[in-house]
mmCIF file of N, CA and C in Angstrom:
data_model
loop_
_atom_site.group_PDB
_atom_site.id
_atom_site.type_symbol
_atom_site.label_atom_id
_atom_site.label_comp_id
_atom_site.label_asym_id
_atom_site.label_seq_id
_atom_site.Cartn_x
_atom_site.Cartn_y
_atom_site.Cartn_z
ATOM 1 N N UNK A 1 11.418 -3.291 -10.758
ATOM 2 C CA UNK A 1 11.667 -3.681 -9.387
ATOM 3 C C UNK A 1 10.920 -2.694 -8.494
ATOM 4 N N UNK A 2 10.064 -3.408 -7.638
ATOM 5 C CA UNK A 2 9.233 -2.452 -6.539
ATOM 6 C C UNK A 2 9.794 -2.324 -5.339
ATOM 7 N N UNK A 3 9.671 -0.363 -4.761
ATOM 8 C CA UNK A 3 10.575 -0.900 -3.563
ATOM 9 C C UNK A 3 9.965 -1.076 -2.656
ATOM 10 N N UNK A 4 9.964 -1.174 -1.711
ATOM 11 C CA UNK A 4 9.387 -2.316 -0.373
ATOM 12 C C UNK A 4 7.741 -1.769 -0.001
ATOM 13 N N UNK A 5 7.724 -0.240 -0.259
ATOM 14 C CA UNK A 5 6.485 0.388 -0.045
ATOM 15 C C UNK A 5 5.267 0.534 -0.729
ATOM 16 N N UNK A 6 5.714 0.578 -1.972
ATOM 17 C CA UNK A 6 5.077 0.420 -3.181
ATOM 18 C C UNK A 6 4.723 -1.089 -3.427
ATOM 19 N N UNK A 7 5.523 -2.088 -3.047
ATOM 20 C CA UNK A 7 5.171 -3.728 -3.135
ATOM 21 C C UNK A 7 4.084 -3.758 -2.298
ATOM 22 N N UNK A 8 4.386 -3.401 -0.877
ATOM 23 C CA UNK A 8 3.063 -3.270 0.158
ATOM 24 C C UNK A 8 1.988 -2.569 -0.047
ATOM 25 N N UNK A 9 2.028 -1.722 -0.949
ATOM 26 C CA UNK A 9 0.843 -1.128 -1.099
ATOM 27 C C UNK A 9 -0.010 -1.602 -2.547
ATOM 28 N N UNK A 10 0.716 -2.183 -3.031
ATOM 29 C CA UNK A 10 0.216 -3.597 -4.248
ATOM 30 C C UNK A 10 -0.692 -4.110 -3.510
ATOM 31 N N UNK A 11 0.010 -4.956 -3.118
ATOM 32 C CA UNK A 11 -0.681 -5.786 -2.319
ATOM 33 C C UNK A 11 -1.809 -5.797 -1.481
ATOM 34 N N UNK A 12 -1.695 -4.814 -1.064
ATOM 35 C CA UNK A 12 -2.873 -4.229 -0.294
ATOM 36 C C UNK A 12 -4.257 -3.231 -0.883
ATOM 37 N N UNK A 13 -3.708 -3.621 -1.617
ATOM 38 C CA UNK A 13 -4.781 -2.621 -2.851
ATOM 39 C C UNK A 13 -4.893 -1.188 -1.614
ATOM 40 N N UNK A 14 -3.762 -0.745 -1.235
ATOM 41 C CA UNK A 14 -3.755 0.949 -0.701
ATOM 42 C C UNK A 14 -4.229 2.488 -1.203
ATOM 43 N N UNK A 15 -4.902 2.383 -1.088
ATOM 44 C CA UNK A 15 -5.010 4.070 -1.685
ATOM 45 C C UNK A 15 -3.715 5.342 -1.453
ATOM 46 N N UNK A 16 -2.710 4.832 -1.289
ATOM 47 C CA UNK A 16 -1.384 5.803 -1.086
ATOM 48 C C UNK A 16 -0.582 5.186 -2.657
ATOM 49 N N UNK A 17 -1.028 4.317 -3.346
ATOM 50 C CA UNK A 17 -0.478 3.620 -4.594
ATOM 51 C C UNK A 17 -0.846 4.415 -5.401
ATOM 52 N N UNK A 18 -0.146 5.110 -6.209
ATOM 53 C CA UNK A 18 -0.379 6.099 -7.170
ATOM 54 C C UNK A 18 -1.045 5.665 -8.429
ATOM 55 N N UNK A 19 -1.930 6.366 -8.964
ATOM 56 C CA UNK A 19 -2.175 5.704 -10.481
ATOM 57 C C UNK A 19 -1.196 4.736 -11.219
ATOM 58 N N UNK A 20 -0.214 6.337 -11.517
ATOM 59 C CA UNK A 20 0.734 6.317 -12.556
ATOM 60 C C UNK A 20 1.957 4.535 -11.854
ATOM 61 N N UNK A 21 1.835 4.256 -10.492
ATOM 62 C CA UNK A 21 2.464 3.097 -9.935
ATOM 63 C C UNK A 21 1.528 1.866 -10.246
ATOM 64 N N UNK A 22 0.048 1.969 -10.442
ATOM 65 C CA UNK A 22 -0.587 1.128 -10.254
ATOM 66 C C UNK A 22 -0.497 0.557 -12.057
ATOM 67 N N UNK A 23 -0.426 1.419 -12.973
ATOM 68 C CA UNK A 23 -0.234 1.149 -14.239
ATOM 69 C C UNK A 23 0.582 0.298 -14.802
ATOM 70 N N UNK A 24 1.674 0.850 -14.032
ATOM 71 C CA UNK A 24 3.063 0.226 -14.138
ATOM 72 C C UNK A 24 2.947 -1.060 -13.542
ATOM 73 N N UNK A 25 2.289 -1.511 -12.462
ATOM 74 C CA UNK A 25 2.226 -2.813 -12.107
ATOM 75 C C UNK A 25 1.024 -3.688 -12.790
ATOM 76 N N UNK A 26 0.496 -2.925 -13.287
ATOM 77 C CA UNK A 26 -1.149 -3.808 -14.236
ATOM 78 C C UNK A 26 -0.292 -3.941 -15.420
ATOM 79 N N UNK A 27 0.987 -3.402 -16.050
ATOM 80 C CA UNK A 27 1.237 -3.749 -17.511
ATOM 81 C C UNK A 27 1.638 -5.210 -17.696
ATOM 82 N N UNK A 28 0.808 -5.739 -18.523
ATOM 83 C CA UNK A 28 1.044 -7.357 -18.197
ATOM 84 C C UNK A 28 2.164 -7.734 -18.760
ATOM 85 N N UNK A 29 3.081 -7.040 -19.568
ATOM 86 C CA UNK A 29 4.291 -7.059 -20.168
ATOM 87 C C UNK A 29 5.064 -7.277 -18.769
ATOM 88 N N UNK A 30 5.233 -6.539 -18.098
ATOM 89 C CA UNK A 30 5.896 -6.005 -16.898
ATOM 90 C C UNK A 30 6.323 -7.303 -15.929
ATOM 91 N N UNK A 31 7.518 -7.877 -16.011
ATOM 92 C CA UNK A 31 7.912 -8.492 -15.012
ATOM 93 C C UNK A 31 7.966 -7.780 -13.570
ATOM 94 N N UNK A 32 7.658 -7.939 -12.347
ATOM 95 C CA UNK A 32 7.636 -7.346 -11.620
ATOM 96 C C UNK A 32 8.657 -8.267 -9.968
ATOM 97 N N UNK A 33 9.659 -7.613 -9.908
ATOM 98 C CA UNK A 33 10.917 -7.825 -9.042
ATOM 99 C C UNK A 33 10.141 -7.256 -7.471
ATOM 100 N N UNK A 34 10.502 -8.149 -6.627
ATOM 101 C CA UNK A 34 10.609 -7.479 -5.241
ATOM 102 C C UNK A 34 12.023 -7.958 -4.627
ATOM 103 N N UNK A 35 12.906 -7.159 -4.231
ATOM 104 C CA UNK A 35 13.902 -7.913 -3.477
ATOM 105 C C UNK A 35 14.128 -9.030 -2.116
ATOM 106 N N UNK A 36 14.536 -9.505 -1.777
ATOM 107 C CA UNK A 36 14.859 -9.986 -0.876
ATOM 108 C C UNK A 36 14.798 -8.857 0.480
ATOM 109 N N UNK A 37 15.723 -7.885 -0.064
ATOM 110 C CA UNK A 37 15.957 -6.647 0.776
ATOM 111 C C UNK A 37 15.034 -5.914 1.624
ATOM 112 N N UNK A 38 13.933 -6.139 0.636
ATOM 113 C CA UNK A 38 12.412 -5.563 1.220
ATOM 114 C C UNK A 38 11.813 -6.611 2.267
ATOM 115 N N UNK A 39 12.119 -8.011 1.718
ATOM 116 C CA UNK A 39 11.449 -8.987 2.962
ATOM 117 C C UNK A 39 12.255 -9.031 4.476
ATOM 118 N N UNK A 40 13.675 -8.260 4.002
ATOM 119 C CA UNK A 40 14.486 -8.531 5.804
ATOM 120 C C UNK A 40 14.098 -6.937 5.769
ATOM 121 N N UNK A 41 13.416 -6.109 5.229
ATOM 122 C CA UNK A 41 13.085 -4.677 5.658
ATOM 123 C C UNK A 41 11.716 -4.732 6.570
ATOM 124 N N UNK A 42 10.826 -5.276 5.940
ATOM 125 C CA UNK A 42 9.605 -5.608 6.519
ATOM 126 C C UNK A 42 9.564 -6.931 7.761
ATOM 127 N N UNK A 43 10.607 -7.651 8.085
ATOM 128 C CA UNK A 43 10.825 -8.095 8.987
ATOM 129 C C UNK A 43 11.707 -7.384 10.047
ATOM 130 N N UNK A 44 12.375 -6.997 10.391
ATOM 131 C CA UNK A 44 13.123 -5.602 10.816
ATOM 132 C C UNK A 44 11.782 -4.845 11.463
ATOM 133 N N UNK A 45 11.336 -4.179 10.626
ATOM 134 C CA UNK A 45 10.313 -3.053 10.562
ATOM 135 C C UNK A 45 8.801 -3.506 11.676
ATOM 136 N N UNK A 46 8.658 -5.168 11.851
ATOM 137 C CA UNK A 46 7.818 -5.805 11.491
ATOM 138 C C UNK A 46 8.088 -6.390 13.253
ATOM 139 N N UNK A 47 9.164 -6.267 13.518
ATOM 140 C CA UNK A 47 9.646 -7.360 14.814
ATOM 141 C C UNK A 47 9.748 -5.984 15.955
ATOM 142 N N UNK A 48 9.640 -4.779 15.162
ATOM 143 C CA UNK A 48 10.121 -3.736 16.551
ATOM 144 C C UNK A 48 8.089 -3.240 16.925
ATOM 145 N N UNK A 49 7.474 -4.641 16.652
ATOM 146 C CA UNK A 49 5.974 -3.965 17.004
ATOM 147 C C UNK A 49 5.738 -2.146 17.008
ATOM 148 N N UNK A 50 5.502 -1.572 16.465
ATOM 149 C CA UNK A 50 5.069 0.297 16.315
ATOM 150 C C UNK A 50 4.170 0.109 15.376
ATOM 151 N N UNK A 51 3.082 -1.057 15.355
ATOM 152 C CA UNK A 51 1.941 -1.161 15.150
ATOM 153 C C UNK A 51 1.879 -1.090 13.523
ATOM 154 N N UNK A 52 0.683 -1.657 12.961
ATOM 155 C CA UNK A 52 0.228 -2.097 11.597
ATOM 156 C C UNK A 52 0.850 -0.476 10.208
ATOM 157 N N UNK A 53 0.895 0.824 11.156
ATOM 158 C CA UNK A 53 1.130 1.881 10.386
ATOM 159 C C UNK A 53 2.966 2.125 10.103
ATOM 160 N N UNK A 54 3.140 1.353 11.064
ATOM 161 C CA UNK A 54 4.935 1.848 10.565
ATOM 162 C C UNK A 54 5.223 -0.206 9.920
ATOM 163 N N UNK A 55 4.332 -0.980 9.656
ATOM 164 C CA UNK A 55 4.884 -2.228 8.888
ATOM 165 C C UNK A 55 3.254 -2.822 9.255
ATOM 166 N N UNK A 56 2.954 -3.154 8.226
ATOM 167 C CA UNK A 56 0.840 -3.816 8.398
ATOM 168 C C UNK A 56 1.181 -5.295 8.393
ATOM 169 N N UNK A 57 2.411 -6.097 7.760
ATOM 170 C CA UNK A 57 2.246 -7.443 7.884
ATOM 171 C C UNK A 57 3.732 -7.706 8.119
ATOM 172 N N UNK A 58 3.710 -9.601 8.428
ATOM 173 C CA UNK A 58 4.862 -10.193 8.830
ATOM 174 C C UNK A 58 5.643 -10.191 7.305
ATOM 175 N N UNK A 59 7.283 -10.531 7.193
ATOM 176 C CA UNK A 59 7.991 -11.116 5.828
ATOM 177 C C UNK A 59 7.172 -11.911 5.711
ATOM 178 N N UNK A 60 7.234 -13.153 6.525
ATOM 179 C CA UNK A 60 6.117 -14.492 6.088
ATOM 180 C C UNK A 60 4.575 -13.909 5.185
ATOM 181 N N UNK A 61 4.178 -13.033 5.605
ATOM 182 C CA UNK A 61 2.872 -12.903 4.507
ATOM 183 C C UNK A 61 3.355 -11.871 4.146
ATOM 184 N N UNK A 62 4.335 -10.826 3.830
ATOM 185 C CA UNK A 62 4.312 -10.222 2.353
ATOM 186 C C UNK A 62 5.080 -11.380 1.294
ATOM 187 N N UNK A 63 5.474 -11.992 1.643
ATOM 188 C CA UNK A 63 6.489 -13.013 1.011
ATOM 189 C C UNK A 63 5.157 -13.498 -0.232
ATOM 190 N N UNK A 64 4.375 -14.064 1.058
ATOM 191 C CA UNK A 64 3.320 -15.114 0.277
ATOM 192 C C UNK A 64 2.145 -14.493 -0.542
ATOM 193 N N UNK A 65 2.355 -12.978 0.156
ATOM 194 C CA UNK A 65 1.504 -12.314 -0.946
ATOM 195 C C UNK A 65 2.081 -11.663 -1.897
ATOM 196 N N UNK A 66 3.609 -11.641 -2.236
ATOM 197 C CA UNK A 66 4.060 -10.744 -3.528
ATOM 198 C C UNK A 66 4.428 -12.315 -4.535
ATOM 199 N N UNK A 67 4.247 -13.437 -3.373
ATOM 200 C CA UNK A 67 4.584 -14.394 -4.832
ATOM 201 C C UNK A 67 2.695 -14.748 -5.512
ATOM 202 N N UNK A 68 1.586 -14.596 -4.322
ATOM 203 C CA UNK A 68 0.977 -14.978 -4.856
ATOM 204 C C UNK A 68 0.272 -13.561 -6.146
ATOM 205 N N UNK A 69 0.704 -12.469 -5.909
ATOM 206 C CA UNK A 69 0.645 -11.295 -6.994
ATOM 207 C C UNK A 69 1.492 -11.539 -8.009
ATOM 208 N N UNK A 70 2.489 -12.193 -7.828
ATOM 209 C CA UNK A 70 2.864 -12.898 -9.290
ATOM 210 C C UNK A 70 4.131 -12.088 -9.218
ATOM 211 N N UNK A 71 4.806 -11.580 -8.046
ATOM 212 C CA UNK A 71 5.769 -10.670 -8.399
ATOM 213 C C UNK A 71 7.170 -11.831 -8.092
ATOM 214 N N UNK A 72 8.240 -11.346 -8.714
ATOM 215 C CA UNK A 72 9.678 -12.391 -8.553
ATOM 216 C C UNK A 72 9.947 -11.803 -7.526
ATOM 217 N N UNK A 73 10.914 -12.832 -6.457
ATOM 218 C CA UNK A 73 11.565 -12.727 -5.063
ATOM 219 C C UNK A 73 13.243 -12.991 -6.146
ATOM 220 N N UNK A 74 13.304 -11.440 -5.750
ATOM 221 C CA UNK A 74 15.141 -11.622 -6.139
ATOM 222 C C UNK A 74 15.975 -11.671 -4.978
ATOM 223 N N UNK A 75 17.012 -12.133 -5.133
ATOM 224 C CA UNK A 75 18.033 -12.314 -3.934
ATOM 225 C C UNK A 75 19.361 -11.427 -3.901
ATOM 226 N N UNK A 76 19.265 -11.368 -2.938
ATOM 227 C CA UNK A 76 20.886 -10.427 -3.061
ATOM 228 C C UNK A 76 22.131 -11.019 -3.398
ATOM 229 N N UNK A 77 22.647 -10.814 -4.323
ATOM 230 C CA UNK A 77 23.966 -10.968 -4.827
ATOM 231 C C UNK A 77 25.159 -10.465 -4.285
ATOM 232 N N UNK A 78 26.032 -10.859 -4.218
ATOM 233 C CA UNK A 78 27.412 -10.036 -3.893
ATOM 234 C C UNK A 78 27.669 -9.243 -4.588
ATOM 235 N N UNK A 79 27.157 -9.154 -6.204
ATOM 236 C CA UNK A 79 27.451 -8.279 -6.960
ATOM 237 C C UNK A 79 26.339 -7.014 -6.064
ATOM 238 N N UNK A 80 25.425 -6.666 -6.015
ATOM 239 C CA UNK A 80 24.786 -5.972 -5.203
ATOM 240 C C UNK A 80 25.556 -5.174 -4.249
ATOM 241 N N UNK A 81 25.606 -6.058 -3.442
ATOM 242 C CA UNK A 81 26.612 -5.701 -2.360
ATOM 243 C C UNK A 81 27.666 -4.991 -1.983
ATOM 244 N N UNK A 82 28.560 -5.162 -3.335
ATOM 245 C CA UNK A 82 29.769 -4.709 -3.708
ATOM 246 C C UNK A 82 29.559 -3.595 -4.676
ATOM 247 N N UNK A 83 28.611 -3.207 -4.651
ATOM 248 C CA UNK A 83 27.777 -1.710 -5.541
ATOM 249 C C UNK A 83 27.604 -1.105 -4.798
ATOM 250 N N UNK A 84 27.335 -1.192 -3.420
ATOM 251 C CA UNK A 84 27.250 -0.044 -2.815
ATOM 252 C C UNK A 84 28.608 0.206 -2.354
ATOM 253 N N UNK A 85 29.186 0.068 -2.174
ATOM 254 C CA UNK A 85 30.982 0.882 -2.015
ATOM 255 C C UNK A 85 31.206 2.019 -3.135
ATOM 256 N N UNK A 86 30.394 2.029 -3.875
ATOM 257 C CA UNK A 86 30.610 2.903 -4.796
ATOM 258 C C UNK A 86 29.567 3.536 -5.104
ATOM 259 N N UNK A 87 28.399 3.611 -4.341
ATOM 260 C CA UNK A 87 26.587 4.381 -4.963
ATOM 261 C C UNK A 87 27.280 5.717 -3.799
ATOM 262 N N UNK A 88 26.921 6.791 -4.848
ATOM 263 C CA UNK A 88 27.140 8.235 -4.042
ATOM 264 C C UNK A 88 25.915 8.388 -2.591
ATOM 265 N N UNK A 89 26.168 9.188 -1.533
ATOM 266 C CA UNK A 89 25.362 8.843 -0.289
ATOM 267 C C UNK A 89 24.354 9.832 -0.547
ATOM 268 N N UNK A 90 23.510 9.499 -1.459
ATOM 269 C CA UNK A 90 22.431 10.315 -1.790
ATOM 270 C C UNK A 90 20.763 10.006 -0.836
ATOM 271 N N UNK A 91 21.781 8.817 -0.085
ATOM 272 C CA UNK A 91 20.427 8.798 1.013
ATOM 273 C C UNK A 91 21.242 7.609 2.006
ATOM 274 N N UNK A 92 21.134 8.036 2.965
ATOM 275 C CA UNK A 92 21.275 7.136 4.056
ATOM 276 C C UNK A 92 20.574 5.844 4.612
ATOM 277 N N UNK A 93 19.273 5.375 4.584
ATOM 278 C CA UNK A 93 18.124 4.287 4.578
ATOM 279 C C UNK A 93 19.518 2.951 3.915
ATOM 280 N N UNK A 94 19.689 1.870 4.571
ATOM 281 C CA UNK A 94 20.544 1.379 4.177
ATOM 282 C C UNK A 94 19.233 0.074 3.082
ATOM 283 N N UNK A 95 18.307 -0.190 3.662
ATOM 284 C CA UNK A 95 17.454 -0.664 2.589
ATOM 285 C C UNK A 95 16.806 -0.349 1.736
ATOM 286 N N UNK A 96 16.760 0.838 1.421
ATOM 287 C CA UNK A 96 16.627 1.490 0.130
ATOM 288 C C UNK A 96 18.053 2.043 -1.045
ATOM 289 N N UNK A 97 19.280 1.948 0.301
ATOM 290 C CA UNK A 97 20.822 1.810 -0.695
ATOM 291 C C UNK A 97 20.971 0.331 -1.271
ATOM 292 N N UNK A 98 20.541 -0.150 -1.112
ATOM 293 C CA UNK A 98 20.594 -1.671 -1.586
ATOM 294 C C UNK A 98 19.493 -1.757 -2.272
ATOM 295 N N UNK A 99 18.542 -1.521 -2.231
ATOM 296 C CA UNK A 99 17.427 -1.578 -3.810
ATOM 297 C C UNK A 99 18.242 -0.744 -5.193
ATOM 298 N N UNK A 100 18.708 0.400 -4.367
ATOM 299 C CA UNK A 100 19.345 1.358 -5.695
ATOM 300 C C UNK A 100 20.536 0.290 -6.129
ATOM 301 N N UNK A 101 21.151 -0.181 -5.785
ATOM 302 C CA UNK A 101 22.160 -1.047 -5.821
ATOM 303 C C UNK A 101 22.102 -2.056 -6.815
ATOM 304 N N UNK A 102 21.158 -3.004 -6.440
ATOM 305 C CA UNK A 102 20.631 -3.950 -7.039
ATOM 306 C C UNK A 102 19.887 -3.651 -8.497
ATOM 307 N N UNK A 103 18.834 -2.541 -8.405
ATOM 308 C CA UNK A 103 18.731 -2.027 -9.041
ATOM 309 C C UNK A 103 19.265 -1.407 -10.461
ATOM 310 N N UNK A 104 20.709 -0.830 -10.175
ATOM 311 C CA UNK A 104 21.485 -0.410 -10.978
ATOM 312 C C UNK A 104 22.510 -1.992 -11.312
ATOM 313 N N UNK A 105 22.941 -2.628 -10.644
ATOM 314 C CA UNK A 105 23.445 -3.718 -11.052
ATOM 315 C C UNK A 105 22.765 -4.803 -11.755
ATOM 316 N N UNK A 106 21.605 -4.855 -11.838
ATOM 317 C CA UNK A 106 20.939 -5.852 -12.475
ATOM 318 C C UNK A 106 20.928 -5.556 -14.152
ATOM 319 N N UNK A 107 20.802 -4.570 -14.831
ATOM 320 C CA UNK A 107 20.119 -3.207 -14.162
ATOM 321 C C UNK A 107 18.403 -3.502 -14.459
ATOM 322 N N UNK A 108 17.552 -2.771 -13.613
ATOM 323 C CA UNK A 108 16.225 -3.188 -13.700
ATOM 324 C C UNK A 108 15.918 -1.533 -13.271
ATOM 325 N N UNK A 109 14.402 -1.163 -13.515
ATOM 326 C CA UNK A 109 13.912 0.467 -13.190
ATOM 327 C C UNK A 109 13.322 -0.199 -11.747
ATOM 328 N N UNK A 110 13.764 0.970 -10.550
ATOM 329 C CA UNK A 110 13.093 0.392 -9.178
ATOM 330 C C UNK A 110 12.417 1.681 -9.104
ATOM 331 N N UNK A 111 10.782 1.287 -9.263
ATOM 332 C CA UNK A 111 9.523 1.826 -8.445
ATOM 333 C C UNK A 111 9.848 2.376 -7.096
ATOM 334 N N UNK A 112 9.511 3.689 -7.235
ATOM 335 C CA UNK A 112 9.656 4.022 -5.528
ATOM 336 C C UNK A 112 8.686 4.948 -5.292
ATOM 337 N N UNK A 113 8.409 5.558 -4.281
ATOM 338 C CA UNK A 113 7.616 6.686 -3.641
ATOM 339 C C UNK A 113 8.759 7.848 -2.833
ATOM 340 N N UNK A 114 9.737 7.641 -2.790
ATOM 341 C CA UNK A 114 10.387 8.181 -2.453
ATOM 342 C C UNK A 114 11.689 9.224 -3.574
ATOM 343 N N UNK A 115 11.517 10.529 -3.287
ATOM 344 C CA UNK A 115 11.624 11.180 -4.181
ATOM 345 C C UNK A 115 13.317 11.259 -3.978
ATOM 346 N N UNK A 116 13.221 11.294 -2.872
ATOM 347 C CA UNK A 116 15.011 11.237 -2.344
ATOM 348 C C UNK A 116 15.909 10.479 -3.432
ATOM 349 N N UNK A 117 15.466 9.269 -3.953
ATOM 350 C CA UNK A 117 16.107 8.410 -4.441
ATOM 351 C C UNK A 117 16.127 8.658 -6.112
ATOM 352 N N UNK A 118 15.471 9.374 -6.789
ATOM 353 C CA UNK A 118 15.605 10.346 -8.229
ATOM 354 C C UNK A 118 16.790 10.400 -8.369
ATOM 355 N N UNK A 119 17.798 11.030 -7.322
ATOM 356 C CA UNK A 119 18.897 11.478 -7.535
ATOM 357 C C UNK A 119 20.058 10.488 -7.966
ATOM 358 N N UNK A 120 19.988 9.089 -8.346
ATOM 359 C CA UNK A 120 20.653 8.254 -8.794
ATOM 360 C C UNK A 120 20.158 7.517 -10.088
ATOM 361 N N UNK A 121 19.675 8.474 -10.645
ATOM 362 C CA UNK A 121 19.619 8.559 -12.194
ATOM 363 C C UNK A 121 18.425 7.802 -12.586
ATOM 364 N N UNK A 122 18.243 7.653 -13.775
ATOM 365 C CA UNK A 122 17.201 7.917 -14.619
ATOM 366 C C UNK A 122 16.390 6.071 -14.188
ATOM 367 N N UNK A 123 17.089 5.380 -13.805
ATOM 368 C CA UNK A 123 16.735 3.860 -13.560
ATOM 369 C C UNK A 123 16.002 3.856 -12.241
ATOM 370 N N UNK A 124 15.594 5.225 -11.745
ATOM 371 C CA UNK A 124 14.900 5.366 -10.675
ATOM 372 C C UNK A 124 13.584 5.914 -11.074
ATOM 373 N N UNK A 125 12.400 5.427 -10.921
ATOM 374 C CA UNK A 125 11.136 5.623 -11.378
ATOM 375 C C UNK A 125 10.075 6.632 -9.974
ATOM 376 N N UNK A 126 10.162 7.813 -10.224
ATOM 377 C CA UNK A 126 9.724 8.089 -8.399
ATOM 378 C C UNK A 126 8.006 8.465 -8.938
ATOM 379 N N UNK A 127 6.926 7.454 -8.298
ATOM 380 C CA UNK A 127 5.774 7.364 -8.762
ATOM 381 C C UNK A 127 4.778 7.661 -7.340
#
């Protein structure tokens, strides 16, 4: 599962995409998850205009570009949901507590760039 930054920077063929992230998304074994969570993040992010560097595209085209990269659009569950009442507050970002969430409830490894999020165990991949 990619989290919202790392999906965008897929996509964008970014030079902030780490090798060791870019590997992980070329393994053709590799099912590759984007949440739902990330598309109302990047819409959010996306509607307060602060220009292409704090969000580069609309939900509507990361949508259409993580399905046309071949990545799955997962949805949020209640089971999700009801995981975070119980994820320790090892970070405040409420859309990145809900990737860890989902994440651990599915359970699936979520890709991140963010090192903050290590701290909820080993199903956290910080690349």
């Amino acid at each position: 599962m990619l989290d919202t930054h790392i999906a965008i920077w897929a996509v964008e063929d970014n030079p902030r995409l780490s090798q060791a992230a870019r590997t992980l998304i070329l393994d053709p074994s590799a099912t590759l998850y984007v949440g739902v969570v990330s598309l109302w993040e990047i819409a959010i992010k996306h509607s307060l205009g602060r220009g292409p560097e704090a969000m580069p595209m609309s939900a509507g085209d990361a949508q259409r570009f993580f399905e046309a990269s071949g990545f799955v659009i997962l949805p949020v569950a209640s089971a999700h949901v009801l995981a975070l009442e119980s994820l320790p507050r090892h970070h405040d970002d409420p859309f990145d507590r809900l990737l860890v969430a989902t994440a651990l409830t599915e359970p699936y490894r979520l890709v991140t760039h963010d090192a903050r999020l290590a701290a909820y165990g080993p199903l956290v991949t910080v690349v």
